[in-house]
Coordinates of C-alpha atoms and ligand atoms in Angstrom, one line a residue:
X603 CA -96.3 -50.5 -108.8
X604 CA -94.7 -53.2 -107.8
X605 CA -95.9 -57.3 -107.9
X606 CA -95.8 -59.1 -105.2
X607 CA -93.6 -62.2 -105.1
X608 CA -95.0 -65.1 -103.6
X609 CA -92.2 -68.4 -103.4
X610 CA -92.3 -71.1 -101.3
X611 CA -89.0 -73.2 -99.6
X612 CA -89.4 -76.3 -99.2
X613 CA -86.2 -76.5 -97.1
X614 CA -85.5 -80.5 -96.7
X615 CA -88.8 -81.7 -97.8
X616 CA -90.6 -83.6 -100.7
X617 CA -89.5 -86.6 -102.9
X618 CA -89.6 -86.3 -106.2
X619 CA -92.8 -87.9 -107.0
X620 CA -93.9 -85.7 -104.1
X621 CA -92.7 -82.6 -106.0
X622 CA -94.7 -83.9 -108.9
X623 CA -98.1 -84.4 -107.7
X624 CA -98.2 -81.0 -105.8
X625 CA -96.7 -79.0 -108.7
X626 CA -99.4 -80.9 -110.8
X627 CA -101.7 -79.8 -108.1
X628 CA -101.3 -76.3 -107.9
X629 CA -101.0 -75.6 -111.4
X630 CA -104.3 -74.8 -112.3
X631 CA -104.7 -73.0 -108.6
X632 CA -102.9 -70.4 -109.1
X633 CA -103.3 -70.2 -112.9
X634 CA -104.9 -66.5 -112.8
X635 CA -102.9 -64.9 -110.1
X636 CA -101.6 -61.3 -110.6
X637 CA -98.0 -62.5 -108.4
X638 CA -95.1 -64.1 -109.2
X639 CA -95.0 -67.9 -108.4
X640 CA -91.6 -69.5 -107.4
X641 CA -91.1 -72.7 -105.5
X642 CA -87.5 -73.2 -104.4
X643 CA -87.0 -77.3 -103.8
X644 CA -84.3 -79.2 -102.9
X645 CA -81.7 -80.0 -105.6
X646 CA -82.7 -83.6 -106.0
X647 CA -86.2 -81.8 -107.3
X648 CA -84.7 -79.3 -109.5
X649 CA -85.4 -81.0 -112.7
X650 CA -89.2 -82.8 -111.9
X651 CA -90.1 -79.2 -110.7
X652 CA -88.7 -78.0 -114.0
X653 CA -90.2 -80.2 -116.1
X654 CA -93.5 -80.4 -114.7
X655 CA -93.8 -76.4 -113.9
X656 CA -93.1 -76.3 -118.0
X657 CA -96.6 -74.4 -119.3
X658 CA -97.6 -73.1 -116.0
X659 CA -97.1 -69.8 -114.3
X660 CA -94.8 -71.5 -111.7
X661 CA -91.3 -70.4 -112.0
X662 CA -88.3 -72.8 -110.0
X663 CA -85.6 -71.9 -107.1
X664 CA -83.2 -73.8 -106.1
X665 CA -82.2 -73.3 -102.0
X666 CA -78.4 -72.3 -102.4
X667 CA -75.6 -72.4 -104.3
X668 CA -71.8 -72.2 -104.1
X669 CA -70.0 -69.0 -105.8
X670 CA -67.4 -70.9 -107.6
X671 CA -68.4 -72.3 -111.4
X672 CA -66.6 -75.3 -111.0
X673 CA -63.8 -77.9 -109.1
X674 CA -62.8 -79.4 -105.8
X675 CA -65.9 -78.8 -103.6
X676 CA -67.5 -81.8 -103.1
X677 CA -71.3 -81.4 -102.5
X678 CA -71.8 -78.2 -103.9
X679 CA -73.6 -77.0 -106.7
X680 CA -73.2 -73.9 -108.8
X681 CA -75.2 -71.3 -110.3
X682 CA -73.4 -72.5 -113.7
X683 CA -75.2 -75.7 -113.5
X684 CA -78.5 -74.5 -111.8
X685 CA -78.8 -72.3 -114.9
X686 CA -77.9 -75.1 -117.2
X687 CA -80.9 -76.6 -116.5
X688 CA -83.3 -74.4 -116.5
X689 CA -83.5 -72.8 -112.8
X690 CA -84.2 -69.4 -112.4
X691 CA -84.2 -68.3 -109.3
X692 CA -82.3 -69.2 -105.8
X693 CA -82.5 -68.4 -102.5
X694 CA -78.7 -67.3 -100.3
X695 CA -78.4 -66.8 -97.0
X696 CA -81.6 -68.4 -95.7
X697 CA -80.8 -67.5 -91.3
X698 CA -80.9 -71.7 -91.6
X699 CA -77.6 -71.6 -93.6
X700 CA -76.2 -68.8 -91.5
X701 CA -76.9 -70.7 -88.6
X702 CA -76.2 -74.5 -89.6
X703 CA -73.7 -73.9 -92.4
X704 CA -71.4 -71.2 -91.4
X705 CA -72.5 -68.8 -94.0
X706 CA -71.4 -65.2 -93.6
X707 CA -72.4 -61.6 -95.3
X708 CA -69.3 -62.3 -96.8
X709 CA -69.9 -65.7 -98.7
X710 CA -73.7 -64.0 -98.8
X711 CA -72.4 -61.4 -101.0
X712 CA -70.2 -63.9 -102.8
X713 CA -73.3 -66.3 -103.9
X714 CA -75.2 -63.3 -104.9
X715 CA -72.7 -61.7 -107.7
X716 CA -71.9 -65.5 -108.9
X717 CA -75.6 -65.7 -109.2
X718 CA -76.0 -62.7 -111.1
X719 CA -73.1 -63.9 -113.4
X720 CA -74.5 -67.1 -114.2
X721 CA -78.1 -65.3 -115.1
X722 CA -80.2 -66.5 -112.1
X723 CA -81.6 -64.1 -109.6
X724 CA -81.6 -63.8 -105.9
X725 CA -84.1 -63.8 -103.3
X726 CA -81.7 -62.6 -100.5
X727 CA -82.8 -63.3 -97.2
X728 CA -81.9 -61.1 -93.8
X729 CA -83.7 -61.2 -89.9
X730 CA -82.7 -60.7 -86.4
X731 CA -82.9 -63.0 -83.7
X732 CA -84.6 -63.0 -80.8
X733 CA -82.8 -61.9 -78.5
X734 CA -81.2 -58.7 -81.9
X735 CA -84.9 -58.0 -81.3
X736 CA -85.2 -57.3 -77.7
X737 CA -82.5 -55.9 -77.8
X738 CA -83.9 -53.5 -79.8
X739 CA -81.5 -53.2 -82.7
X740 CA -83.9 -55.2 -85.3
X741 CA -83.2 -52.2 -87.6
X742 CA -79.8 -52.2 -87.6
X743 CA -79.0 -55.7 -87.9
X744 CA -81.4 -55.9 -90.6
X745 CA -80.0 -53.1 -92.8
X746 CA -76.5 -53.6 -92.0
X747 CA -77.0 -57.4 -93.5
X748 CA -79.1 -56.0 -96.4
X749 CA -75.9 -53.4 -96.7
X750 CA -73.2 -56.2 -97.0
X751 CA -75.5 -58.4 -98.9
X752 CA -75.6 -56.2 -101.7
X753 CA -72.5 -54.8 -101.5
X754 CA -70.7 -54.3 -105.0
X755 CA -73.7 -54.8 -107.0
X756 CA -75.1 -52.3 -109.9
X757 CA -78.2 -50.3 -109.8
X758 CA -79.1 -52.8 -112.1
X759 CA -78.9 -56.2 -110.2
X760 CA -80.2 -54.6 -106.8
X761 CA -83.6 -54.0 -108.3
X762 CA -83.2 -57.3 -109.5
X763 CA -82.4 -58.8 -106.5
X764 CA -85.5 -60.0 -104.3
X765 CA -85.2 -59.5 -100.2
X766 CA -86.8 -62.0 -97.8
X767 CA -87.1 -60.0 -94.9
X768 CA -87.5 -62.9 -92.0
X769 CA -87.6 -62.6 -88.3
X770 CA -85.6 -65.3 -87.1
X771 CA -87.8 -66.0 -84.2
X772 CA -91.2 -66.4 -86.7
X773 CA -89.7 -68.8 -88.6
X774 CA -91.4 -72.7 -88.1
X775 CA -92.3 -71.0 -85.1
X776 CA -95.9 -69.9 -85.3
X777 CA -95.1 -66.6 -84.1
X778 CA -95.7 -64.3 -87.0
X779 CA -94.6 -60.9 -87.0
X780 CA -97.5 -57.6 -86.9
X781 CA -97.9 -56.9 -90.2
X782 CA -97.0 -52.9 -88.3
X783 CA -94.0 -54.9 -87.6
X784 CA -93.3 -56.6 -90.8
X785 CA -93.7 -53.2 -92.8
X786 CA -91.7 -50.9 -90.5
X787 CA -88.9 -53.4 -90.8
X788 CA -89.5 -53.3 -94.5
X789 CA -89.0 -49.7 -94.8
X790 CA -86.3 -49.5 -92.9
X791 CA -84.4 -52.3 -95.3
X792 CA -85.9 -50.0 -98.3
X793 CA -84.3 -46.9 -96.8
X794 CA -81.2 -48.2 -96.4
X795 CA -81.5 -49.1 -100.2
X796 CA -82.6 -45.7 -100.7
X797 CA -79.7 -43.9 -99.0
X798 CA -77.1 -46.4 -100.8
X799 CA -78.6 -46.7 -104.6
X800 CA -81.0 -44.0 -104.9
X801 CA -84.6 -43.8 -104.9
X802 CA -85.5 -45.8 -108.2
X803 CA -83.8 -49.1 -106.9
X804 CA -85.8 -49.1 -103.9
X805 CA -88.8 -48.2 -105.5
X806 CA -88.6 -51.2 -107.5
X807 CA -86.5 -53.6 -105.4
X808 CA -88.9 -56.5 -104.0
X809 CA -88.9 -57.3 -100.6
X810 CA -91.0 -59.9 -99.3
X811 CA -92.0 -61.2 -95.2
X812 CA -90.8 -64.4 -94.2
X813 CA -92.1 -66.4 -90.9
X814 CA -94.8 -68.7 -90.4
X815 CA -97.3 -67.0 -93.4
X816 CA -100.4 -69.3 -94.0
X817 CA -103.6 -68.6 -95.6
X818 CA -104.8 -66.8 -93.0
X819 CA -102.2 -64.0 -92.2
X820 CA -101.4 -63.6 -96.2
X821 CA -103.8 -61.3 -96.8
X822 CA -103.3 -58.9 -93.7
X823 CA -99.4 -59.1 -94.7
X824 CA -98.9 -59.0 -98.0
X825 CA -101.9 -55.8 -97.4
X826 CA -99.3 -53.6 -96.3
X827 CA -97.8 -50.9 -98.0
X828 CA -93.8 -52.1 -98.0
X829 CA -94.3 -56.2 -98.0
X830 CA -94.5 -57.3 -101.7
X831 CA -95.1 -60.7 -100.7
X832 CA -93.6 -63.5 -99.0
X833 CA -91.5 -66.5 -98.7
X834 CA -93.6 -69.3 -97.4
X835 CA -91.5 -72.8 -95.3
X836 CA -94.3 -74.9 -94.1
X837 CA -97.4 -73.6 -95.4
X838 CA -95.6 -74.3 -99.2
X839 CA -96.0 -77.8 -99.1
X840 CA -99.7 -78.9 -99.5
X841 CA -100.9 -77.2 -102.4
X842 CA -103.9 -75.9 -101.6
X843 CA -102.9 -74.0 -99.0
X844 CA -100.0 -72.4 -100.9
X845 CA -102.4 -71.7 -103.3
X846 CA -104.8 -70.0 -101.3
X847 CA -102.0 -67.7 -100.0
X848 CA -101.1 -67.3 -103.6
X849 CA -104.6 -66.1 -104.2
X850 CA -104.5 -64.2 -100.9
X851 CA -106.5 -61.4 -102.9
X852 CA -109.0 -62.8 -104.9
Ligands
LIG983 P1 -92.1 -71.0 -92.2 O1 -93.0 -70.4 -93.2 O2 -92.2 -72.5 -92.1 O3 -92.1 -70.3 -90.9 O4 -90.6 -70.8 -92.8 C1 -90.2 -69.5 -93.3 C2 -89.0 -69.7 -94.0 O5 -87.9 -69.9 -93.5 C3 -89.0 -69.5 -95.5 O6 -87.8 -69.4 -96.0

């Protein structure tokens, strides 16, 4: 059985004394949930989050990371020195950074081995467009990004390696995929994972719906068979609405 995974990204948001009070707020919220509790915050937050997450069930993302250890990139960060302080997880290839930042599957697959060297682990994210969906080829863009994600990893590091499955066109938009939807394109991602590394791995692998979840579409989502949970933009701010879709089964 597999636990759902429930992390918020912040994206560009919150000050650090920002990150502290709503940390400190949803601590004891989400105290006695069954999932997994990640909040990924912007790098200037890393270490508040950290420190104040320390004792609490709330585990801390960072929102990218560069695939080199070390040297002449200015503004990047690696995973060398997200682990060094304590991070655990981190988000690559959010469809933001695709779009904005020129990342590829390529530098995709890149950040997700240099994560796995450096000990933190993955939530990979993957999602058509709008116009990918009418289209009609939602399935294939989906699992042909999932398939040069991943590429080169071990059995080992893809169950490891969390997928945020998230329709481009539900993100900050409102428009939230059918949980019908959601799940079928689920599957299909899991399949794909199936055909490639064998039916443990995508048994176990986690992959979560992304796109304008709040507290009340958590519970019909995170319901369905294939969606182990979600990673939340807007609705992981405040923290008693995160933590209601925390606690989107109690
Ligand atoms: P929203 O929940 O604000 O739609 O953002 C989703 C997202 O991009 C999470 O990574």
């Amino acid at each position: 059985m597999r636990k759902k995974v429930i992390a918020g990204n912040w994206k560009m948001n919150m000050l650090p004394n920002e990150a502290i009070s709503m940390i400190t707020e949803l601590a004891p919220l989400v105290k006695d949930t069954n999932s997994e509790v990640i909040l990924c915050v912007p790098y200037t937050d890393l270490f508040y989050a950290l420190l104040t997450a320390q004792e609490t069930n709330i585990k801390i993302g960072a929102q990218n990371m560069h695939w080199e250890e070390k040297g002449a990139y200015t503004g990047e960060v690696s995973g060398q020195m997200l682990k060094s302080i304590g991070v655990e997880y981190v988000i690559i290839g959010h469809s933001e950074r695709r779009q904005y930042f020129a990342e590829t599957d390529e530098t995709v697959n890149k950040k997700i081995k240099a994560a796995f060297a450096n000990g933190l682990k993955p939530i990979v994210c993957v999602g058509e467009t709008l116009e990918q969906k009418e289209a009609g080829i939602t399935e294939q863009i989906i699992t042909n990004q999932t398939k040069l994600a991943l590429e080169g990893l071990t059995n080992e590091q893809v169950k490891n390696t969390i997928i945020a499955y998230e329709p481009i066109w539900a993100i900050g938009t409102g428009k939230t995929a059918t949980s019908e939807d959601a799940n079928n394109s689920i599957k299909a991602i899991r399949n794909k994972i199936l055909e490639i590394y064998g039916n443990e791995v995508a048994e176990d692998v986690i992959i979560q719906y992304g796109g304008s979840v709040k507290s009340s579409n958590a519970k019909e989502l995170f319901g369905a068979s294939d969606i182990d949970g979600g990673l939340v933009g807007g609705a992981s701010l405040k923290a008693e609405e995160f933590s209601k879709i925390v606690n989107y089964d109690k």
